[in-house]
Short mmCIF file of C-alpha atoms and ligand atoms in Angstrom, two decimals:
data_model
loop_
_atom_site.label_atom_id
_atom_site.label_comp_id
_atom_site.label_asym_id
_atom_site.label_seq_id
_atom_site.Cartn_x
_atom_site.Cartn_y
_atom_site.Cartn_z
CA UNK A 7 44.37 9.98 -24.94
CA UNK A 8 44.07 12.79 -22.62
CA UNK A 9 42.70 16.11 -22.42
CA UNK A 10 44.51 19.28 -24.28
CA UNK A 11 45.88 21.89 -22.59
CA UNK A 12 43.64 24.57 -22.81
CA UNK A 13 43.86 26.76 -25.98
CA UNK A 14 45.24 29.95 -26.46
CA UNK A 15 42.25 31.10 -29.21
CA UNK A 16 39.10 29.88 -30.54
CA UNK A 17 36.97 30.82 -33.48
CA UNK A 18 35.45 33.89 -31.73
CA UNK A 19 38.93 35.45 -30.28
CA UNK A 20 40.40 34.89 -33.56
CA UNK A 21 37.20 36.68 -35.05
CA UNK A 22 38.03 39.59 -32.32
CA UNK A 23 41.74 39.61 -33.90
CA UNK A 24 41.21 39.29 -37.10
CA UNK A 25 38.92 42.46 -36.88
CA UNK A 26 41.30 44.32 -34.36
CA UNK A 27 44.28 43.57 -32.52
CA UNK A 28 43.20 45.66 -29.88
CA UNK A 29 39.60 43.99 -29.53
CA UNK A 30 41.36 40.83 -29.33
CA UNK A 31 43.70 42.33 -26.26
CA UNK A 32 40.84 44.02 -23.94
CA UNK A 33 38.66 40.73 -24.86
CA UNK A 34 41.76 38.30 -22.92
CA UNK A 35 43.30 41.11 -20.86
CA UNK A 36 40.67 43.46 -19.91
CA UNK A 37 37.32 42.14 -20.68
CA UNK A 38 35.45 44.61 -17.29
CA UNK A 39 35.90 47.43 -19.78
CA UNK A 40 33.03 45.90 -22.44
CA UNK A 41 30.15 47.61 -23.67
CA UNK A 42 26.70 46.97 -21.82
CA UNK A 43 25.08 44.38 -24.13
CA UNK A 44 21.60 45.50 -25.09
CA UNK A 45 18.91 43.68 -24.70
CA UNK A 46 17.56 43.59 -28.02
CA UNK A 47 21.35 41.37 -29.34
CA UNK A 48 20.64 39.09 -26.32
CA UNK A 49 17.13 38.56 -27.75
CA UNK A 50 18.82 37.98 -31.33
CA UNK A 51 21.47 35.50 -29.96
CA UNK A 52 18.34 33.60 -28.46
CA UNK A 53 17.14 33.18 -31.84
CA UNK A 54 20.17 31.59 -33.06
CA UNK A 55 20.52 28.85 -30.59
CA UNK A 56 16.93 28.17 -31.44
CA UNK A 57 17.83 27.89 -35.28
CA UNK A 58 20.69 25.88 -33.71
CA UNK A 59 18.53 23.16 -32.35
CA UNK A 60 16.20 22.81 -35.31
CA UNK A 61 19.51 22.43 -37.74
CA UNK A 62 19.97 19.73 -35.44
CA UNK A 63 17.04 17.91 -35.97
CA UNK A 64 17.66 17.70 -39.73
CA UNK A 65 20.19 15.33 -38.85
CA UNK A 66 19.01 12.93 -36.94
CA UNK A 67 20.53 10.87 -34.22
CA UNK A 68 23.46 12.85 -33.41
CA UNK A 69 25.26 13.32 -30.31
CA UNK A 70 25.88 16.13 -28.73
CA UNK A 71 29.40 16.79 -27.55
CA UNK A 72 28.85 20.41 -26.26
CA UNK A 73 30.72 21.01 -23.12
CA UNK A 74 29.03 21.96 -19.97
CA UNK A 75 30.26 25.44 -19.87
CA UNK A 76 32.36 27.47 -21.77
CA UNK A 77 35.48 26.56 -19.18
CA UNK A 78 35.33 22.87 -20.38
CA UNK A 79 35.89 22.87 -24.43
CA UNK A 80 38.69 20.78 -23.61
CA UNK A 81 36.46 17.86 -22.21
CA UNK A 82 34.61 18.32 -25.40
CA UNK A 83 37.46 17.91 -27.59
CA UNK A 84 38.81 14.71 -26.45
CA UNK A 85 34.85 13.30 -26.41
CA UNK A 86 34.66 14.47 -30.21
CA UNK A 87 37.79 12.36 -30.31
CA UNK A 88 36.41 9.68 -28.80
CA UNK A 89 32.96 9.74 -30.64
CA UNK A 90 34.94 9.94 -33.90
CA UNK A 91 37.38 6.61 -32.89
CA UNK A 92 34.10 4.69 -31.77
CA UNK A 93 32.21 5.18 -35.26
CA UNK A 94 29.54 8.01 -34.57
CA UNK A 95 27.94 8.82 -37.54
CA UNK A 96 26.47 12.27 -36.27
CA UNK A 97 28.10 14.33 -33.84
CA UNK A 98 26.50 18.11 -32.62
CA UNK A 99 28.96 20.36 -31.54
CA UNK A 100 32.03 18.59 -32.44
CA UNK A 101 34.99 20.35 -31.06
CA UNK A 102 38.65 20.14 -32.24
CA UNK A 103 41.71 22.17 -31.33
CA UNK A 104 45.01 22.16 -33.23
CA UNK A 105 48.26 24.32 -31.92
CA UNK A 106 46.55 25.71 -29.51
CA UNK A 107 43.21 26.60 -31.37
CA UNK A 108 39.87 25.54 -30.78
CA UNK A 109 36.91 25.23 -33.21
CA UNK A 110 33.62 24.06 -32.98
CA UNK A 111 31.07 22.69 -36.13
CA UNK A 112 28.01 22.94 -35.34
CA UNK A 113 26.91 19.16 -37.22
CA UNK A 114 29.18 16.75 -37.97
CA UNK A 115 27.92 13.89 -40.37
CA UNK A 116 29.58 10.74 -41.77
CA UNK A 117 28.75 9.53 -45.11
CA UNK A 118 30.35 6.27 -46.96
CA UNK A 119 33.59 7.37 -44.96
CA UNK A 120 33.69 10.79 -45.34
CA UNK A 121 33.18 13.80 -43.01
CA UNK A 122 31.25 16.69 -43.87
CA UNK A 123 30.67 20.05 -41.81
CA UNK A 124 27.61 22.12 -41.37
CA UNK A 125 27.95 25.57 -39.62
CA UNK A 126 24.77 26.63 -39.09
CA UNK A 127 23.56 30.36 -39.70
CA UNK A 128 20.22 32.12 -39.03
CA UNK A 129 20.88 33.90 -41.74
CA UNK A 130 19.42 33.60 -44.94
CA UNK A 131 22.50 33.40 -47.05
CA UNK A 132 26.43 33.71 -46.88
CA UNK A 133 28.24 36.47 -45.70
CA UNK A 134 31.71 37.07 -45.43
CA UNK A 135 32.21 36.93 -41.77
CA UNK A 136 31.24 33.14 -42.19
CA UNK A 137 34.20 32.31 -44.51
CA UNK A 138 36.72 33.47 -42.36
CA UNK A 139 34.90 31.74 -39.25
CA UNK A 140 34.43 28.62 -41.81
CA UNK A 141 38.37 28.75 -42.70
CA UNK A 142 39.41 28.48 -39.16
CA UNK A 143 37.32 25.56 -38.71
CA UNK A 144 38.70 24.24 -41.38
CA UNK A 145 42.19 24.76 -40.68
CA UNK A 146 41.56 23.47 -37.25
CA UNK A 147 39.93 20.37 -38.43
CA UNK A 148 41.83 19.15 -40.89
CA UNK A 149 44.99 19.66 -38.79
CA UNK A 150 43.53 17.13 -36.04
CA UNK A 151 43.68 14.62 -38.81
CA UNK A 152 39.81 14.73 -40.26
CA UNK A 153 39.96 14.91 -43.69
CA UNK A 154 36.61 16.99 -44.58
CA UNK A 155 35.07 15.81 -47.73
CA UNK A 156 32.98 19.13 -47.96
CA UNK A 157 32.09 22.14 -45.70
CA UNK A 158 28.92 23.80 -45.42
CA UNK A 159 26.89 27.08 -44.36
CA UNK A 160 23.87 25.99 -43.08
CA UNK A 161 21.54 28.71 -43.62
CA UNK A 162 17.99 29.85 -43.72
CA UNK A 163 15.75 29.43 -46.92
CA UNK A 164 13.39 33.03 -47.60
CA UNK A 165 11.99 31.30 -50.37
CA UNK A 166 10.66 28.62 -48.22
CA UNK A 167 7.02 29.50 -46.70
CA UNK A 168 5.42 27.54 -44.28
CA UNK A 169 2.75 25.62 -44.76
CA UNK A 170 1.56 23.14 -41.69
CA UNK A 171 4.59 21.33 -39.87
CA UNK A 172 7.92 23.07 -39.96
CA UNK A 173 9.49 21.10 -42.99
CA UNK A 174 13.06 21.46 -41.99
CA UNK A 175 14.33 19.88 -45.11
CA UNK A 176 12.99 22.87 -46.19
CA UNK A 177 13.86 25.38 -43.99
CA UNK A 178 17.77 25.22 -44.23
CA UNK A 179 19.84 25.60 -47.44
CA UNK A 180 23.55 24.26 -47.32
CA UNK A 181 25.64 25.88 -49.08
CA UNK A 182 29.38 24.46 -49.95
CA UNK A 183 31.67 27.08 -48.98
CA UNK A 184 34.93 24.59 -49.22
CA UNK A 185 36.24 25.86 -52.53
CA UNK A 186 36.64 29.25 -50.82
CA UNK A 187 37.82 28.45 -47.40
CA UNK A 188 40.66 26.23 -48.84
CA UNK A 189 42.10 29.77 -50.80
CA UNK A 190 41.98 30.96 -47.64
CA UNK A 191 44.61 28.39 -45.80
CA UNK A 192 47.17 30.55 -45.82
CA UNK A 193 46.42 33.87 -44.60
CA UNK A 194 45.15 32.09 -41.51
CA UNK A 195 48.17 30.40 -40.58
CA UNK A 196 50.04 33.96 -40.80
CA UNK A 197 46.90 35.11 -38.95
CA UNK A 198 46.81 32.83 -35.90
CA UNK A 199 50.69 32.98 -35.38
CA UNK A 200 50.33 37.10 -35.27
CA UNK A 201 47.67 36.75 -32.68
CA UNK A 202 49.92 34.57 -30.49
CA UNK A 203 52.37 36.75 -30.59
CA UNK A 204 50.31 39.95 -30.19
CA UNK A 205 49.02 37.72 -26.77
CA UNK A 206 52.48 36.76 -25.77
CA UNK A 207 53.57 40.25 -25.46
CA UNK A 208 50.86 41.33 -23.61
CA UNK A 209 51.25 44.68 -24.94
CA UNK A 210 47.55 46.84 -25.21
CA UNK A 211 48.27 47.34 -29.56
CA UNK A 212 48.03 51.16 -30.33
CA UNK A 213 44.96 51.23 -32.48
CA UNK A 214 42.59 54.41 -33.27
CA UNK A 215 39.02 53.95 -33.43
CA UNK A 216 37.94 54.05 -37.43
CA UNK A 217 35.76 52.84 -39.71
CA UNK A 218 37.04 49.16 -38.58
CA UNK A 219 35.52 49.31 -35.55
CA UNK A 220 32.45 48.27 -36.72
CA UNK A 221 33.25 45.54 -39.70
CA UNK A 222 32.60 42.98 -40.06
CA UNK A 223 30.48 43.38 -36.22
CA UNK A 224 30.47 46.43 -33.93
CA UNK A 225 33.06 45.96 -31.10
CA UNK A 226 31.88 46.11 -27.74
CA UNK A 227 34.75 48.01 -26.17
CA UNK A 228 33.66 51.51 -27.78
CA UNK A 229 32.87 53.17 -24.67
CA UNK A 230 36.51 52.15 -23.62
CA UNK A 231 38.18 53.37 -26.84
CA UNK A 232 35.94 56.66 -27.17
CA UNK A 233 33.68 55.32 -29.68
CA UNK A 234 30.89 57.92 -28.48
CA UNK A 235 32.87 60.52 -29.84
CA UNK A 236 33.25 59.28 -33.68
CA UNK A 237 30.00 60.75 -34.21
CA UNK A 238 31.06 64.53 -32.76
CA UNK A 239 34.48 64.38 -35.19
CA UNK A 240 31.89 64.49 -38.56
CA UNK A 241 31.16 67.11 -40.46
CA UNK A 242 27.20 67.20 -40.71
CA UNK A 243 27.09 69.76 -43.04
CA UNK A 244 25.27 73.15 -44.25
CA UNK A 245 21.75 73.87 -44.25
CA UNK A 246 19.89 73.56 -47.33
CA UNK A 247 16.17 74.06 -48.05
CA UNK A 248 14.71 73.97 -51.62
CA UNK A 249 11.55 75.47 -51.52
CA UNK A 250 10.96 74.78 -55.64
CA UNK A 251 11.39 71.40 -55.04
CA UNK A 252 9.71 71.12 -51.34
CA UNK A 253 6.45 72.80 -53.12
CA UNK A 254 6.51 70.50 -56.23
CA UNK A 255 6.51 67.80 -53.84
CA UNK A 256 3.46 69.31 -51.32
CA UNK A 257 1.67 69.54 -54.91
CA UNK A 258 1.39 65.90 -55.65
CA UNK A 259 -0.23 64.98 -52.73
CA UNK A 260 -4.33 64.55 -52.91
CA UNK A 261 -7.10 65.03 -50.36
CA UNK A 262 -7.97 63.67 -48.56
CA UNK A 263 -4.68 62.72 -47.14
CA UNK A 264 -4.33 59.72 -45.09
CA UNK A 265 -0.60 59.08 -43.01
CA UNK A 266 0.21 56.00 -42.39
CA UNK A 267 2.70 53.20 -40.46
CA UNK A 268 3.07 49.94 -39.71
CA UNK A 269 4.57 47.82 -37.04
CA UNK A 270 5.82 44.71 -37.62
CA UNK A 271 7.40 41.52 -35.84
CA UNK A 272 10.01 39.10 -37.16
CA UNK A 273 11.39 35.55 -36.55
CA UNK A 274 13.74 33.64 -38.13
CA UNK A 275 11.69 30.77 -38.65
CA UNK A 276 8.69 31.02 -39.26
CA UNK A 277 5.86 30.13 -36.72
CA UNK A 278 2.66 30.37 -38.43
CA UNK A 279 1.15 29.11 -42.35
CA UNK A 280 2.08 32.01 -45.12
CA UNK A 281 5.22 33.42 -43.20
CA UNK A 282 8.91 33.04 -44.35
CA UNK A 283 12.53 33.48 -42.63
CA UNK A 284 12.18 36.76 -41.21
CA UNK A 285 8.95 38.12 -42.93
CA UNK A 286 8.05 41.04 -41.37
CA UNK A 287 4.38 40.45 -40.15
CA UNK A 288 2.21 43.60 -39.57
CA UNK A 289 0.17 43.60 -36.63
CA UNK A 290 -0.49 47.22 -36.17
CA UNK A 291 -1.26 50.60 -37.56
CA UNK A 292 -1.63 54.14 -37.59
CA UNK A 293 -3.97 56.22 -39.55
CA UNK A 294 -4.09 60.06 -39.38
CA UNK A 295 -6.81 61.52 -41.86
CA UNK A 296 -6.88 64.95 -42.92
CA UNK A 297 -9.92 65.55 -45.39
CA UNK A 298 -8.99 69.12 -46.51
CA UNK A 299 -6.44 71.78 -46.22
CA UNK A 300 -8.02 73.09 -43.35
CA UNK A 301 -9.54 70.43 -41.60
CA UNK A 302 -8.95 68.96 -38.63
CA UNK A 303 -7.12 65.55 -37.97
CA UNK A 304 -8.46 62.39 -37.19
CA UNK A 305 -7.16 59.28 -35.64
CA UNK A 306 -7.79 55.70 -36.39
CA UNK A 307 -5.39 52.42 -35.35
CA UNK A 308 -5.55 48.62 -35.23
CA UNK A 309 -3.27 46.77 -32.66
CA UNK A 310 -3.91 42.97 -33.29
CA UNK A 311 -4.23 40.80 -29.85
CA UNK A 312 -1.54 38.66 -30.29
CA UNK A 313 0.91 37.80 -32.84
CA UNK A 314 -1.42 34.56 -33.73
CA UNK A 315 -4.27 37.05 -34.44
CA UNK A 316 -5.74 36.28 -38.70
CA UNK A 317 -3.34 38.67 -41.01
CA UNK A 318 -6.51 38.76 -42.56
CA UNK A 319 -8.38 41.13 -39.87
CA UNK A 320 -5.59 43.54 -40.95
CA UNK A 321 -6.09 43.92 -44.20
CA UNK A 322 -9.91 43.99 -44.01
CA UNK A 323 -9.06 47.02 -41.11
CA UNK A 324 -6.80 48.53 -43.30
CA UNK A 325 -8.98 48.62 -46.50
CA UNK A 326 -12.14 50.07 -44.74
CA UNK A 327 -9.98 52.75 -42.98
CA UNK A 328 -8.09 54.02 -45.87
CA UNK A 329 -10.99 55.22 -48.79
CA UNK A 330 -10.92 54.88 -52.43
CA UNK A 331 -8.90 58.26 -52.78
CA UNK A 332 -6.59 60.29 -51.85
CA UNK A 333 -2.69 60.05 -50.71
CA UNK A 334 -1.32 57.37 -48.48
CA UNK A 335 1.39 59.40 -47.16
CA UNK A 336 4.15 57.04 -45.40
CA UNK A 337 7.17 57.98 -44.48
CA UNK A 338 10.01 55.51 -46.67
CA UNK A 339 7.69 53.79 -49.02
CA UNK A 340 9.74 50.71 -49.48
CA UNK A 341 8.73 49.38 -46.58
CA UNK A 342 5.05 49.74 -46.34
CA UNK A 343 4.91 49.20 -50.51
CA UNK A 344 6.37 45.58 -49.76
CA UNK A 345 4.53 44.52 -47.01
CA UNK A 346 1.42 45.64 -49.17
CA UNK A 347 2.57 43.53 -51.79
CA UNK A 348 2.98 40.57 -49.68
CA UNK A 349 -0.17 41.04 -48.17
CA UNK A 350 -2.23 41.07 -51.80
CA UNK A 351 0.03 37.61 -52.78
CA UNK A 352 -0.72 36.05 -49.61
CA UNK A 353 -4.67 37.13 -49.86
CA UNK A 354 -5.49 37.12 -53.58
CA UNK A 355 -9.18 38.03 -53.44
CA UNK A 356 -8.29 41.56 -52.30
CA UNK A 357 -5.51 41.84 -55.12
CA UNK A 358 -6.60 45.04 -57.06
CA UNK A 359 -8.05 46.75 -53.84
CA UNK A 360 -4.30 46.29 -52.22
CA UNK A 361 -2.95 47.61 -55.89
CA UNK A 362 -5.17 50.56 -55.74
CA UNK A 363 -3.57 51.15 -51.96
CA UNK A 364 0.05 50.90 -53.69
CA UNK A 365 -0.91 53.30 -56.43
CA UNK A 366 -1.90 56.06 -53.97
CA UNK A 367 1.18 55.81 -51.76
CA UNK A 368 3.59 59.03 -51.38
CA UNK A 369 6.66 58.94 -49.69
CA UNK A 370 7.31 61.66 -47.01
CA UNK A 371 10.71 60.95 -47.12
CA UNK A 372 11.41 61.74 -50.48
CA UNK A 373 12.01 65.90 -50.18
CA UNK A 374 14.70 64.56 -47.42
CA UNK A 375 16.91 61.56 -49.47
CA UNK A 376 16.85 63.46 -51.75
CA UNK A 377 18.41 66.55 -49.43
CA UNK A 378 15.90 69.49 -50.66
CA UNK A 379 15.29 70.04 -47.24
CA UNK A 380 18.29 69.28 -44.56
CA UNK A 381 19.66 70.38 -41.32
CA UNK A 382 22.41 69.76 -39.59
CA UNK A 383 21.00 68.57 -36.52
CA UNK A 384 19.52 65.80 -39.08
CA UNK A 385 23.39 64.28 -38.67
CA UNK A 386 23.63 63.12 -42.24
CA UNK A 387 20.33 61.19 -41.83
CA UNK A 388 16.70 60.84 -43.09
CA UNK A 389 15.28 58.64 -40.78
CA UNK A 390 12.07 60.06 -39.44
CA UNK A 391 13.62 59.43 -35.59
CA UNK A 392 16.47 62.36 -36.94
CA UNK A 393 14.08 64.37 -39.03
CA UNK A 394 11.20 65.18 -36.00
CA UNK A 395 13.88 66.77 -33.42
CA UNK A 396 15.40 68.39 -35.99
CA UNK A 397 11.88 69.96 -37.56
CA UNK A 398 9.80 69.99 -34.50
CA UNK A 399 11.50 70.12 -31.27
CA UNK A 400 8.73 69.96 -28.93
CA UNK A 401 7.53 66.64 -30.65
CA UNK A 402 9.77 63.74 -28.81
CA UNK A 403 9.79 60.11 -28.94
CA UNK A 404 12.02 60.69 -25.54
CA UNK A 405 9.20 59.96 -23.13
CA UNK A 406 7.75 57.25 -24.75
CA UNK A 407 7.65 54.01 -23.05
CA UNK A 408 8.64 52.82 -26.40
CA UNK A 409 10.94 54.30 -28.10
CA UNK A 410 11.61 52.50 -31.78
CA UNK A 411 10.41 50.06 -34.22
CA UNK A 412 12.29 47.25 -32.92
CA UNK A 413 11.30 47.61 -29.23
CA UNK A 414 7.53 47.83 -30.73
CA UNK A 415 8.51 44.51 -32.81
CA UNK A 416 9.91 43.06 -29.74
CA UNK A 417 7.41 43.70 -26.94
CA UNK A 418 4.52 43.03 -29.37
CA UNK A 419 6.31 39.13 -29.93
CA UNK A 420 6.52 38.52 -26.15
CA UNK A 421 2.84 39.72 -25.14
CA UNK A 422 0.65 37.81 -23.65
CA UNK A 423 3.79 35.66 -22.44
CA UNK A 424 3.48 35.54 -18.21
CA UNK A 425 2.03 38.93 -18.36
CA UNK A 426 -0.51 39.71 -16.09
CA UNK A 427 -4.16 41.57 -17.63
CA UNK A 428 -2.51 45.07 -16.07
CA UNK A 429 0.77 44.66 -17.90
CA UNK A 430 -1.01 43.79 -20.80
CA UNK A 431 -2.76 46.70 -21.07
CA UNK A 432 0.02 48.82 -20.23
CA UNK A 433 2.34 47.09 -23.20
CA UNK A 434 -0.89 48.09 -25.48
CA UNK A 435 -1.56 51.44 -24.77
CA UNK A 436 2.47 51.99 -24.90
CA UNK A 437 2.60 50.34 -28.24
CA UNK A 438 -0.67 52.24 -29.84
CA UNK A 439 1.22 55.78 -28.27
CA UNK A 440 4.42 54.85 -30.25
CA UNK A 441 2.76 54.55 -33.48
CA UNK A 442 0.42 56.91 -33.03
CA UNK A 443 3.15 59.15 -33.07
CA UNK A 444 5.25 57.86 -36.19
CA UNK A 445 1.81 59.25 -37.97
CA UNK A 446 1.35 62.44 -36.26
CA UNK A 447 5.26 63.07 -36.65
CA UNK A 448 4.41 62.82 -40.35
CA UNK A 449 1.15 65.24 -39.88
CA UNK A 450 3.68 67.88 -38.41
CA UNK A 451 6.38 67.62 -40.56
CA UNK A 452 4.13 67.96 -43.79
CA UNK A 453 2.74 71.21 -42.24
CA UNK A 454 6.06 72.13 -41.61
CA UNK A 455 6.92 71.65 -45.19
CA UNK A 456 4.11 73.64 -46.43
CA UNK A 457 4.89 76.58 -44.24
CA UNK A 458 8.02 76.92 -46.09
CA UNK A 459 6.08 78.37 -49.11
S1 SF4 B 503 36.53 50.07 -30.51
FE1 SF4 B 503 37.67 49.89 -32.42
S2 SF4 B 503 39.79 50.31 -31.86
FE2 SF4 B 503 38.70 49.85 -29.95
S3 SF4 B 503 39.03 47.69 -29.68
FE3 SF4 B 503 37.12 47.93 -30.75
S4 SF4 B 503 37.64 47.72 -32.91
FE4 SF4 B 503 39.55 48.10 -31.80
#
């Protein structure tokens, strides 16, 4: 046997196509013209190779066939081959290529004779995106002349919570997908020969941007297609404010008032006892008080010392700082509600105080889902980041050194890691300004909304 020639498409190009012909074209013909990937999808691509190497594990004694680099998938097909004709009973990476298409399976395992796939996914379920990936593979595998006996997404379990050693077992749920990818046989036959010839004529397709450009992932030649500009071509609307409805809302709330956020940090697996696939772990908050209607506004905060710190300290911080009475005003209640309800399962001795937290929570959002108070500059959103500008100009997140909750999330994960004591302080006081903020921003807009009356 020798090697293939190498292929004309593989399970991400056809991805590309399948979501745009275009994509596809600037991906083979003009690739300089991509978006600048941020750093926060590098940081989530890390996580999946890690998830990657754990789904690994689960199988023991496999070999890897991975390639060196992406250049030599051709190398890797003829040792999948190989490992296949010499009895290998569990083979990582397995790669196969059939009329000039190449796939990849993640885990390969033999059982009494028969093949089965696992694609693994650090997500926790299956999403639609992964059947089309998983029908490719299919096609491509079967076609080499592997008859699969069942295909699988390999996914994340939430319902598993760690307790100890990572139980892998555990950890992944496998979910047989085959009854689904094998309706799909046929569109992707018509689908890869399309492609081809889309690539043969080299011709850049004539495609609009649209809502397309974004599903099932968001393309990464925007900038080249004039992406920036789907957001000038809406329509964001009239004013409206409904001061009725604003003041019914101001009305509920009870002194003294206390505003509130939380930061949180995420995994996909989870690295300590009592978390879950991508729990959201607080480590941080916020805490404006205001006592009455005309006094002034104090500050309190907790910013835990490392992501290992004792969940525990937080909650004991939380319940001293926040009274027996009074509004917990947070701005979309979801959020903080849940992670208050995890908190009182995970630490059942300070059930009913948590409740009593829960029962006093208002949501500052509210008067803006529910549009009695919008603004065009809002752009069709209620997210607190679109609200401020739009309320209170000279109130910015702009010269923050941190500017969301996910660059919070992140830089909180990675402290401590190589960081000198001066960086670490830096990271600290940049993380206790940012959330500091998210409650004052709340402070503002609430006198804002009174003012209206
Ligand atoms: S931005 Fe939209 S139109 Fe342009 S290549 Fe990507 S998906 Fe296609």
């Amino acid at each position: 046997m020798s090697l293939p020639e190498r292929h004309i498409l593989s399970k991400s190009t056809f991805m590309y196509g399948n979501q745009c012909l275009k994509r596809l074209w600037l991906h083979k013909f003009n690739p300089s013209e991509r978006d600048e990937e941020e750093a926060v999808q590098t940081a989530l691509f890390q996580s999946g190779t890690d998830v990657g190497l754990l789904a690994q594990k689960r199988f023991y004694g496999g070999i890897d066939a991975s390639p060196v680099d992406a250049f030599h998938y051709q190398q890797s097909v003829y040792d999948t081959a190989m490992l296949i004709a010499r009895g290998a009973k569990v083979i990582y990476e397995a790669a196969f290529q059939f009329n000039g298409v190449l796939a990849a399976m993640d885990i390969m395992v033999k059982r009494k004779d028969k093949w089965y796939a696992y694609e693994v996914k650090s997500s926790t379920g299956v999403k639609e995106p992964y059947l089309q990936d998983a029908a490719l593979q299919y096609h491509v595998i079967t076609n080499s002349g592997i008859e699969l006996e069942d295909i699988f997404i390999l996914h994340l379990n939430n319902k598993y919570i760690r307790k100890g050693d990572l139980d892998l077992q555990q950890l992944f749920t496998p979910t047989s997908v085959i009854e689904d990818v094998k309706m799909r046989q046929e569109g992707i036959s018509s689908k890869i020969l399309e492609l081809k010839n889309m690539l043969k004529t080299k011709e850049l397709p004539n495609i609009e941007i649209g809502p397309h450009c974004n599903i099932p992932y968001a393309c990464d030649f925007k900038g080249y297609c004039g992406g920036g500009s789907i957001a000038e071509i809406l329509d964001y609307g009239q004013s409206i404010i409904d001061k009725e409805a604003i003041n019914d809302f101001v009305q509920t709330l009870k002194y003294p008032l206390y505003f509130l956020d939380f930061e949180t940090w995420i995994t996909p697996v989870p690295e300590q006892d009592g978390q879950w696939p991508y729990r959201q772990m607080p480590f941080q908050f916020s805490l404006h008080i205001q006592n009455s209607v005309d006094s002034e506004v104090t500050h309190k905060e907790y910013l835990a010392e490392s992501k290992e710190s004792d969940l525990l300290i937080f909650v004991e911080t939380l319940l001293e700082s926040l009274g027996n009475e009074g509004s917990i005003v947070v701005y979309n209640k979801a959020f903080e509600n849940t992670r208050l309800r995890e908190l009182k399962e995970q630490f059942p001795l300070y059930e009913s105080a948590i409740s009593a937290l829960q029962e006093r929570l208002v949501d500052l959002m509210s008067p803006f889902r529910k549009k009695h108070y919008y603004l065009p500059e809002m752009e069709g959103s209620y997210s607190i980041k679109q609200v401020l500008p739009a309320l209170i100009p000279e109130l910015s997140y702009d010269n923050l050194l941190i500017g969301d909750g996910g660059e919070a999330s992140s830089v909180f994960y990675n402290l401590n890691k190589n960081q000198d004591s001066d960086t670490i302080l830096e990271i600290r006081t940049a993380l206790l300004e940012y959330c500091q903020l998210d409650t004052l921003a709340m402070v503002k807009i609430l006198e804002k909304l009174k003012s209206l009356n």
